[in-house]
C-alpha cells in the first residue's frame, strides 16, 4: 500500500535533505523563526523558508515519534524526548524534542553514514600510529572529552571502526545509538539506554557477561556509570568513555569528584592505574572556509602522569603533557601550531583559540625558523 506524504512531511524531508547537502551539523525547528541550519558552527536560516507555526512543529514532533516507535515509552510528561532517526538510509539524525513557550521545538543533529579516517579528524600524521597502538591495548581506560558539539561521537566512531578491523567483540552503550557500525572483521553489539537496557551502569555490568573485548560508554553521567567504567577497565577490558570537559586536567578532576569524598582516594588510585589516555577536543573552522577540523589535547598516562594523579597534583598535569611529547602527549596549543603549519587552519583562528597566544606565536616562529635551517 502506497501512502501519500503530507505537505508537512515533504517539507521536513526537504529540510533533512538540505541539511545533508550543506553538511550542516544541526537543524533547528523553533516556533517564530524559519528553519535554521548550523553550518561550520554558524547558525544560518534556510533561505526563503517561512516562519514556523506551532502546528507545524507539533506535526513534525508527531512524525518523528511515529518513525521511531521504540522510544514512545521514553517521552517525558512534557513531551520531550531524545532519540535517533534514520533518513532514507542517507544519514541518521539525533533528535531532541522539547517544549518552550508552550510550543514544541526540535533540534536534529546530523550523524553521517561515513566514518572519517584518523587524519580527517584532525590528528597529526605522526600521532596516528600511537593512537592505533592505544586502541590495540587489551585493557585500560581511554576518555574522549570536549563540550557539546565538539565531535566526540565522531572521534569515538573512528576508534571503534579501527578496532573492528581486528577479530574482537565491541559493545557500545549509547543514548541514543548514533553511528551504526558494521561488523567488519570483528563483532559489534550496540545497545541503547532506555530501549535495550535501563541504564548505562546496568548495561556495563550485564554487558560483561556477553564477553566483550572493548566497551564504549557514550556518556559517563553519574557516579554509578563512573564506578562501572572503572570496574570494567580493571577487569580486563578496553573501555572508551566520554565526559563533557574541556581539557585533561578538568577531566581527571571531574571523574574523581563525582564519587563521595570518603572513597575518592581509592578511586584516584584505581583511575591512575586504569587510565591510558585522555583526548580533549574542539572543532575549529578549516582554512578553506568549508568544514571544521578537530584540535586535540592528548595526555598519555605516563608514569609521571599517574603519579601526579595519585598525589592530587592535578595542577602539574599541563607541564607533564609538555614533557611527554615523546610518549604521545600533545598540548592544545602545540596542536594548533601544527595544524596552522600544515595549512589546515588560519593563524587568526589558532591565535584566537590558544590558551597562551604568546607561546603559540613562539611555537609558530620556531617551526618556521627550523624549516629554513633544515633547508
Short mmCIF file of C-alpha atoms in Angstrom, two decimals:
data_model
loop_
_atom_site.label_atom_id
_atom_site.label_comp_id
_atom_site.label_asym_id
_atom_site.label_seq_id
_atom_site.Cartn_x
_atom_site.Cartn_y
_atom_site.Cartn_z
CA UNK A 1 0.00 0.00 0.00
CA UNK A 2 1.43 3.35 -1.10
CA UNK A 3 0.81 6.25 1.26
CA UNK A 4 0.94 9.84 0.10
CA UNK A 5 3.04 12.13 2.23
CA UNK A 6 1.52 15.32 3.59
CA UNK A 7 2.98 18.69 2.66
CA UNK A 8 4.49 18.91 6.15
CA UNK A 9 6.24 15.55 5.69
CA UNK A 10 7.53 16.55 2.26
CA UNK A 11 8.86 19.86 3.64
CA UNK A 12 10.51 18.04 6.54
CA UNK A 13 12.16 15.63 4.07
CA UNK A 14 13.42 18.62 2.09
CA UNK A 15 14.90 20.16 5.24
CA UNK A 16 16.72 16.95 6.18
CA UNK A 17 18.00 16.66 2.61
CA UNK A 18 19.22 20.27 2.71
CA UNK A 19 21.00 19.53 5.99
CA UNK A 20 22.86 16.64 4.34
CA UNK A 21 23.65 18.58 1.14
CA UNK A 22 25.11 21.52 3.06
CA UNK A 23 26.90 19.25 5.54
CA UNK A 24 25.20 21.09 8.38
CA UNK A 25 25.81 19.72 11.85
CA UNK A 26 22.35 20.64 13.15
CA UNK A 27 18.82 21.60 12.11
CA UNK A 28 16.71 23.70 14.49
CA UNK A 29 12.92 23.96 14.23
CA UNK A 30 11.65 26.72 16.52
CA UNK A 31 8.29 28.49 16.51
CA UNK A 32 8.58 32.12 15.40
CA UNK A 33 11.66 31.53 13.22
CA UNK A 34 12.29 29.88 9.86
CA UNK A 35 14.19 26.57 9.99
CA UNK A 36 17.82 27.20 10.98
CA UNK A 37 20.89 25.15 9.97
CA UNK A 38 24.22 25.18 11.78
CA UNK A 39 26.86 25.13 9.05
CA UNK A 40 30.54 25.14 10.08
CA UNK A 41 29.49 26.20 13.56
CA UNK A 42 27.41 29.19 12.37
CA UNK A 43 23.60 29.37 12.52
CA UNK A 44 22.08 30.13 9.10
CA UNK A 45 18.32 30.43 8.40
CA UNK A 46 17.08 28.34 5.47
CA UNK A 47 16.62 30.73 2.55
CA UNK A 48 13.06 31.61 1.51
CA UNK A 49 11.56 29.41 4.23
CA UNK A 50 8.53 30.69 6.11
CA UNK A 51 8.42 31.36 9.84
CA UNK A 52 7.35 28.19 11.65
CA UNK A 53 3.96 27.98 13.37
CA UNK A 54 3.16 25.91 16.50
CA UNK A 55 1.04 23.48 14.48
CA UNK A 56 3.99 22.69 12.20
CA UNK A 57 6.49 21.86 14.94
CA UNK A 58 3.89 19.70 16.70
CA UNK A 59 3.21 17.85 13.44
CA UNK A 60 6.94 17.24 12.92
CA UNK A 61 7.22 16.06 16.52
CA UNK A 62 4.48 13.51 15.83
CA UNK A 63 6.10 12.41 12.55
CA UNK A 64 9.49 11.78 14.15
CA UNK A 65 7.99 9.85 17.06
CA UNK A 66 5.87 7.71 14.71
CA UNK A 67 9.04 6.84 12.79
CA UNK A 68 10.78 5.73 15.98
CA UNK A 69 8.13 3.64 17.77
CA UNK A 70 10.69 2.09 20.11
CA UNK A 71 11.03 5.37 22.01
CA UNK A 72 7.35 6.19 22.63
CA UNK A 73 7.59 4.94 26.22
CA UNK A 74 10.56 7.28 26.81
CA UNK A 75 8.69 10.50 26.07
CA UNK A 76 8.54 12.63 29.19
CA UNK A 77 5.39 14.19 30.63
CA UNK A 78 6.20 17.49 28.95
CA UNK A 79 6.52 15.77 25.56
CA UNK A 80 10.32 15.82 25.47
CA UNK A 81 12.43 13.02 24.01
CA UNK A 82 15.95 12.24 22.78
CA UNK A 83 16.38 9.53 20.13
CA UNK A 84 17.88 8.74 16.72
CA UNK A 85 16.09 8.73 13.38
CA UNK A 86 17.10 7.08 10.10
CA UNK A 87 16.51 9.17 6.96
CA UNK A 88 16.21 7.23 3.69
CA UNK A 89 19.43 5.32 4.51
CA UNK A 90 21.30 8.53 3.64
CA UNK A 91 22.07 9.55 7.21
CA UNK A 92 20.85 9.37 10.77
CA UNK A 93 19.78 12.24 12.98
CA UNK A 94 19.87 12.57 16.73
CA UNK A 95 16.52 14.17 17.58
CA UNK A 96 15.86 16.24 20.70
CA UNK A 97 12.23 17.27 21.26
CA UNK A 98 11.50 19.92 23.86
CA UNK A 99 8.87 22.45 24.95
CA UNK A 100 9.45 26.20 25.02
CA UNK A 101 6.90 28.99 25.47
CA UNK A 102 4.12 26.42 25.34
CA UNK A 103 5.16 25.08 21.92
CA UNK A 104 7.22 22.18 20.63
CA UNK A 105 10.73 22.68 19.32
CA UNK A 106 13.14 20.24 17.73
CA UNK A 107 16.92 20.09 17.40
CA UNK A 108 18.26 17.49 14.98
CA UNK A 109 21.96 16.61 14.82
CA UNK A 110 23.29 15.05 11.62
CA UNK A 111 25.08 11.72 12.01
CA UNK A 112 26.73 10.94 8.64
CA UNK A 113 26.83 7.37 7.37
CA UNK A 114 30.53 7.60 6.57
CA UNK A 115 33.13 7.25 9.33
CA UNK A 116 36.16 9.52 8.99
CA UNK A 117 39.77 8.28 8.90
CA UNK A 118 42.07 9.48 11.70
CA UNK A 119 43.76 12.20 9.62
CA UNK A 120 40.45 13.82 8.66
CA UNK A 121 39.50 14.12 12.31
CA UNK A 122 42.47 16.45 12.83
CA UNK A 123 45.07 14.08 14.25
CA UNK A 124 48.61 14.75 13.08
CA UNK A 125 50.17 12.02 10.89
CA UNK A 126 52.81 11.14 13.49
CA UNK A 127 50.10 10.69 16.15
CA UNK A 128 48.06 8.07 14.29
CA UNK A 129 50.36 5.04 14.86
CA UNK A 130 50.49 5.78 18.60
CA UNK A 131 46.69 6.11 18.78
CA UNK A 132 46.27 2.80 16.98
CA UNK A 133 48.66 1.19 19.45
CA UNK A 134 46.49 2.51 22.30
CA UNK A 135 43.37 1.07 20.69
CA UNK A 136 45.10 -2.30 20.41
CA UNK A 137 45.68 -2.45 24.16
CA UNK A 138 43.83 -5.33 25.86
CA UNK A 139 42.56 -3.30 28.81
CA UNK A 140 42.50 0.18 30.30
CA UNK A 141 40.54 3.42 30.07
CA UNK A 142 40.54 5.96 27.24
CA UNK A 143 38.50 9.14 27.67
CA UNK A 144 37.31 11.36 24.81
CA UNK A 145 36.19 14.75 26.11
CA UNK A 146 35.00 18.14 24.94
CA UNK A 147 31.99 20.44 25.03
CA UNK A 148 28.73 19.58 23.30
CA UNK A 149 29.13 19.61 19.52
CA UNK A 150 32.91 19.22 19.58
CA UNK A 151 32.97 15.97 17.60
CA UNK A 152 33.40 13.44 20.43
CA UNK A 153 30.95 10.97 18.90
CA UNK A 154 32.70 11.19 15.52
CA UNK A 155 36.07 10.51 17.15
CA UNK A 156 34.69 7.54 19.06
CA UNK A 157 33.18 6.17 15.84
CA UNK A 158 36.61 6.28 14.17
CA UNK A 159 38.15 4.50 17.16
CA UNK A 160 35.51 1.74 17.07
CA UNK A 161 35.75 1.38 13.29
CA UNK A 162 39.51 0.83 13.57
CA UNK A 163 39.15 -1.67 16.43
CA UNK A 164 36.67 -3.70 14.35
CA UNK A 165 39.39 -4.35 11.79
CA UNK A 166 40.59 -6.95 14.30
CA UNK A 167 38.68 -10.09 15.34
CA UNK A 168 37.27 -8.78 18.61
CA UNK A 169 33.89 -8.08 20.21
CA UNK A 170 32.97 -4.41 20.74
CA UNK A 171 30.00 -3.47 22.93
CA UNK A 172 28.71 0.10 22.63
CA UNK A 173 26.30 1.60 25.15
CA UNK A 174 24.64 4.75 23.84
CA UNK A 175 21.72 7.11 24.48
CA UNK A 176 20.66 7.08 21.69
CA UNK A 177 22.61 4.95 19.20
CA UNK A 178 24.23 7.36 16.75
CA UNK A 179 26.74 5.86 14.29
CA UNK A 180 25.67 2.37 13.16
CA UNK A 181 28.75 0.16 12.72
CA UNK A 182 29.29 -2.86 10.50
CA UNK A 183 30.99 -5.94 11.95
CA UNK A 184 33.99 -5.84 9.56
CA UNK A 185 36.44 -8.44 10.94
CA UNK A 186 35.01 -8.35 14.45
CA UNK A 187 31.64 -8.37 16.19
CA UNK A 188 29.74 -5.22 17.16
CA UNK A 189 26.87 -5.12 19.68
CA UNK A 190 25.13 -1.74 20.05
CA UNK A 191 22.75 -1.27 22.98
CA UNK A 192 20.57 1.78 23.55
CA UNK A 193 19.76 3.03 27.03
CA UNK A 194 16.00 3.14 27.55
CA UNK A 195 15.36 0.75 24.67
CA UNK A 196 17.65 -2.25 25.22
CA UNK A 197 18.83 -1.54 28.77
CA UNK A 198 17.55 0.68 31.61
CA UNK A 199 20.82 2.47 32.44
CA UNK A 200 24.47 2.85 31.50
CA UNK A 201 25.57 1.11 34.70
CA UNK A 202 23.36 -1.92 34.17
CA UNK A 203 24.40 -2.12 30.52
CA UNK A 204 28.08 -2.20 31.53
CA UNK A 205 27.68 -4.73 34.34
CA UNK A 206 25.39 -7.08 32.41
CA UNK A 207 27.36 -6.48 29.23
CA UNK A 208 30.42 -8.08 30.83
CA UNK A 209 28.58 -11.41 30.57
CA UNK A 210 28.47 -11.10 26.77
CA UNK A 211 32.26 -11.48 26.60
CA UNK A 212 33.26 -8.12 25.03
CA UNK A 213 36.87 -7.12 24.44
CA UNK A 214 36.05 -3.41 24.16
CA UNK A 215 33.26 -1.40 25.77
CA UNK A 216 32.28 2.07 24.58
CA UNK A 217 30.36 4.13 27.15
CA UNK A 218 28.89 7.03 25.22
CA UNK A 219 28.46 9.23 28.29
CA UNK A 220 29.72 8.97 31.86
CA UNK A 221 26.97 10.95 33.56
CA UNK A 222 26.95 9.85 37.18
CA UNK A 223 28.77 8.01 39.93
CA UNK A 224 27.14 4.67 39.07
CA UNK A 225 28.36 4.83 35.48
CA UNK A 226 31.83 6.04 36.50
CA UNK A 227 32.16 3.21 39.03
CA UNK A 228 31.09 0.59 36.46
CA UNK A 229 33.51 2.09 33.93
CA UNK A 230 36.46 1.72 36.31
CA UNK A 231 35.40 -1.81 37.21
CA UNK A 232 35.19 -2.83 33.54
CA UNK A 233 38.65 -1.39 32.79
CA UNK A 234 40.13 -3.15 35.82
CA UNK A 235 38.55 -6.48 34.90
CA UNK A 236 40.42 -6.83 31.63
CA UNK A 237 38.50 -4.73 29.10
CA UNK A 238 39.45 -1.73 26.99
CA UNK A 239 36.90 0.96 27.87
CA UNK A 240 36.34 4.13 25.85
CA UNK A 241 34.25 6.76 27.62
CA UNK A 242 33.08 10.35 27.21
CA UNK A 243 32.91 13.36 29.51
CA UNK A 244 31.82 16.94 28.83
CA UNK A 245 35.10 18.52 29.95
CA UNK A 246 37.43 20.90 28.12
CA UNK A 247 40.91 19.60 28.95
CA UNK A 248 42.76 16.69 30.53
CA UNK A 249 43.19 18.28 33.96
CA UNK A 250 39.49 19.10 34.25
CA UNK A 251 38.64 15.58 33.10
CA UNK A 252 40.66 13.96 35.88
CA UNK A 253 39.10 16.24 38.49
CA UNK A 254 35.55 15.76 37.19
CA UNK A 255 35.83 11.98 37.03
CA UNK A 256 37.18 11.61 40.56
CA UNK A 257 34.99 14.29 42.17
CA UNK A 258 31.79 12.57 41.06
CA UNK A 259 32.47 10.00 43.80
CA UNK A 260 31.69 10.55 47.51
CA UNK A 261 34.62 12.14 49.42
CA UNK A 262 35.20 9.08 51.59
CA UNK A 263 36.18 6.86 48.64
CA UNK A 264 37.94 9.38 46.38
CA UNK A 265 41.44 8.38 47.49
CA UNK A 266 40.80 4.78 46.47
CA UNK A 267 39.16 5.84 43.18
CA UNK A 268 42.12 8.13 42.49
CA UNK A 269 44.47 5.13 42.72
CA UNK A 270 42.22 2.93 40.58
CA UNK A 271 41.80 5.68 37.98
CA UNK A 272 45.55 6.34 37.77
CA UNK A 273 46.23 2.65 37.19
CA UNK A 274 43.49 2.13 34.57
CA UNK A 275 43.94 5.35 32.57
CA UNK A 276 45.66 5.03 29.18
CA UNK A 277 44.99 8.45 27.64
CA UNK A 278 42.68 11.46 27.54
CA UNK A 279 41.74 13.13 24.25
CA UNK A 280 40.24 16.60 24.84
CA UNK A 281 38.96 18.12 21.62
CA UNK A 282 37.41 21.15 19.98
CA UNK A 283 36.21 21.85 16.44
CA UNK A 284 37.60 24.88 14.58
CA UNK A 285 36.94 26.27 11.07
CA UNK A 286 39.21 24.96 8.34
CA UNK A 287 41.44 27.42 6.49
CA UNK A 288 39.47 26.78 3.29
CA UNK A 289 36.35 28.26 4.89
CA UNK A 290 34.46 24.99 4.36
CA UNK A 291 34.07 22.48 7.15
CA UNK A 292 35.68 22.15 10.56
CA UNK A 293 38.60 20.17 11.92
CA UNK A 294 39.31 18.74 15.35
CA UNK A 295 42.08 20.07 17.56
CA UNK A 296 43.22 17.66 20.27
CA UNK A 297 44.99 17.93 23.59
CA UNK A 298 46.33 14.43 24.23
CA UNK A 299 47.51 13.30 27.64
CA UNK A 300 49.18 9.89 27.65
CA UNK A 301 49.15 8.17 31.03
CA UNK A 302 52.91 8.13 31.59
CA UNK A 303 54.35 7.10 34.98
CA UNK A 304 54.72 10.80 35.81
CA UNK A 305 51.07 11.50 34.96
CA UNK A 306 49.86 8.52 37.00
CA UNK A 307 51.94 9.69 39.96
CA UNK A 308 50.57 13.24 39.77
CA UNK A 309 47.01 11.91 39.76
CA UNK A 310 47.67 9.69 42.79
CA UNK A 311 49.27 12.59 44.68
CA UNK A 312 46.44 15.03 43.78
CA UNK A 313 48.84 17.34 41.94
CA UNK A 314 46.42 17.97 39.09
CA UNK A 315 47.74 21.50 38.56
CA UNK A 316 51.02 19.96 37.33
CA UNK A 317 49.41 17.85 34.59
CA UNK A 318 49.82 20.54 31.85
CA UNK A 319 53.58 20.53 32.48
CA UNK A 320 53.60 16.73 32.37
CA UNK A 321 51.85 16.84 28.99
CA UNK A 322 54.50 19.24 27.64
CA UNK A 323 57.32 17.00 28.84
CA UNK A 324 55.88 13.74 27.47
CA UNK A 325 55.63 14.52 23.76
CA UNK A 326 57.84 11.51 23.01
CA UNK A 327 55.22 9.29 24.68
CA UNK A 328 52.42 10.67 22.50
CA UNK A 329 51.16 13.63 24.53
CA UNK A 330 50.34 16.95 22.86
CA UNK A 331 49.22 20.28 24.28
CA UNK A 332 46.27 22.03 22.70
CA UNK A 333 48.43 24.99 21.65
CA UNK A 334 51.07 22.81 20.00
CA UNK A 335 48.29 21.05 18.07
CA UNK A 336 47.07 24.48 16.92
CA UNK A 337 50.58 25.39 15.78
CA UNK A 338 50.98 22.14 13.83
CA UNK A 339 47.60 22.49 12.13
CA UNK A 340 48.48 26.06 11.15
CA UNK A 341 51.85 24.96 9.74
CA UNK A 342 50.04 22.25 7.76
CA UNK A 343 47.68 24.85 6.29
CA UNK A 344 44.62 23.31 7.96
CA UNK A 345 43.63 26.40 9.98
CA UNK A 346 44.44 30.11 9.73
CA UNK A 347 46.83 31.84 12.11
CA UNK A 348 43.99 34.11 13.28
CA UNK A 349 41.86 31.11 14.29
CA UNK A 350 44.84 29.47 16.00
CA UNK A 351 45.64 32.64 17.96
CA UNK A 352 42.01 33.23 18.91
CA UNK A 353 41.69 29.75 20.41
CA UNK A 354 45.12 29.39 22.06
CA UNK A 355 45.40 29.02 25.82
CA UNK A 356 48.65 31.01 25.64
CA UNK A 357 48.72 33.21 22.49
CA UNK A 358 52.28 34.39 23.16
CA UNK A 359 53.57 30.82 23.42
CA UNK A 360 51.69 29.93 20.24
CA UNK A 361 53.44 32.75 18.35
CA UNK A 362 56.79 31.45 19.57
CA UNK A 363 55.95 27.88 18.51
CA UNK A 364 54.93 29.02 15.04
CA UNK A 365 58.02 31.22 14.59
CA UNK A 366 60.31 28.47 15.89
CA UNK A 367 58.76 25.99 13.48
CA UNK A 368 59.30 28.32 10.51
CA UNK A 369 62.94 29.01 11.53
CA UNK A 370 63.57 25.28 11.96
CA UNK A 371 62.32 24.54 8.46
CA UNK A 372 64.54 27.24 6.92
CA UNK A 373 67.51 25.93 8.92
CA UNK A 374 66.90 22.41 7.60
CA UNK A 375 66.61 23.75 4.06
#
